[in-house]
Amino acid sequence: VVLFDNDITTNISHSNGQSYSRRSLKIKDDTGTINITIWNEKIAEVPEQVVNKTIRMRNGKINHYHGKPAF
């Protein structure tokens, strides 16, 4: 279940000048919570209204960001 949606933000890379879009979500299941970052064209695959909805994530990669797991 999605707990939080930080909406879409656009960043510009200082090294190459390209812009990148990012959408940050926080989701929860029986094992706990995790932050999700969705980049660029993948943002269109997630509905606009997702808070309190169940979503399925596939082919993601788990990293650690500030000492916490992130998807």
CSV table of C-alpha atoms in Angstrom, one decimal:
chain,number,residue,atom,x,y,z
A,1,VAL,CA,0.0,0.0,0.0
A,2,VAL,CA,1.3,3.4,-0.9
A,3,LEU,CA,1.6,5.7,2.2
A,4,PHE,CA,3.1,8.8,0.7
A,5,ASP,CA,3.6,10.3,-2.8
A,6,ASN,CA,6.1,13.2,-3.2
A,7,ASP,CA,4.8,14.0,-6.7
A,8,ILE,CA,7.0,14.5,-9.7
A,9,THR,CA,10.1,16.7,-9.6
A,10,THR,CA,12.6,17.6,-12.3
A,11,ASN,CA,16.3,17.8,-11.7
A,12,ILE,CA,19.1,19.0,-14.0
A,13,SER,CA,22.4,17.2,-14.0
A,14,HIS,CA,25.2,19.6,-13.4
A,15,SER,CA,27.7,17.4,-15.2
A,16,ASN,CA,25.9,16.9,-18.6
A,17,GLY,CA,23.0,19.5,-18.4
A,18,GLN,CA,20.3,16.8,-19.1
A,19,SER,CA,17.1,17.0,-17.1
A,20,TYR,CA,15.7,14.0,-15.2
A,21,SER,CA,12.2,13.5,-13.8
A,22,ARG,CA,11.8,11.7,-10.5
A,23,ARG,CA,8.8,10.5,-8.4
A,24,SER,CA,9.2,9.3,-4.8
A,25,LEU,CA,6.8,7.0,-3.0
A,26,LYS,CA,6.8,5.3,0.3
A,27,ILE,CA,5.2,1.9,0.4
A,28,LYS,CA,4.3,-0.5,3.2
A,29,ASP,CA,3.6,-4.2,3.4
A,30,ASP,CA,3.6,-6.8,6.2
A,31,THR,CA,7.4,-6.7,6.5
A,32,GLY,CA,7.8,-2.9,6.8
A,33,THR,CA,8.2,0.3,4.7
A,34,ILE,CA,10.5,1.2,1.9
A,35,ASN,CA,11.1,4.3,-0.3
A,36,ILE,CA,10.7,3.9,-4.0
A,37,THR,CA,12.2,6.3,-6.6
A,38,ILE,CA,10.7,6.1,-10.1
A,39,TRP,CA,12.7,7.8,-13.0
A,40,ASN,CA,11.8,9.4,-16.3
A,41,GLU,CA,9.5,7.4,-18.6
A,42,LYS,CA,8.6,4.8,-15.9
A,43,ILE,CA,6.7,7.6,-14.1
A,44,ALA,CA,3.9,7.3,-16.7
A,45,GLU,CA,3.3,3.6,-15.7
A,46,VAL,CA,2.2,4.6,-12.2
A,47,PRO,CA,-1.3,6.2,-11.8
A,48,GLU,CA,-1.5,9.8,-10.6
A,49,GLN,CA,-3.6,8.9,-7.5
A,50,VAL,CA,-1.8,6.1,-5.7
A,51,VAL,CA,-1.9,7.0,-2.0
A,52,ASN,CA,-3.7,4.2,0.0
A,53,LYS,CA,-3.7,2.0,-3.1
A,54,THR,CA,-1.9,-1.3,-3.7
A,55,ILE,CA,0.7,-1.3,-6.5
A,56,ARG,CA,2.9,-4.0,-7.9
A,57,MET,CA,6.6,-3.3,-8.6
A,58,ARG,CA,8.6,-5.5,-11.0
A,59,ASN,CA,12.2,-5.7,-12.0
A,60,GLY,CA,13.3,-3.2,-9.4
A,61,LYS,CA,16.7,-2.9,-7.7
A,62,ILE,CA,17.2,-2.6,-4.0
A,63,ASN,CA,19.9,-0.1,-2.9
A,64,HIS,CA,20.8,1.5,0.4
A,65,TYR,CA,20.3,5.3,0.7
A,66,HIS,CA,21.3,7.0,3.9
A,67,GLY,CA,21.7,3.6,5.5
A,68,LYS,CA,18.1,2.5,4.7
A,69,PRO,CA,16.9,0.1,1.9
A,70,ALA,CA,15.4,1.9,-1.1
A,71,PHE,CA,13.7,0.4,-4.2
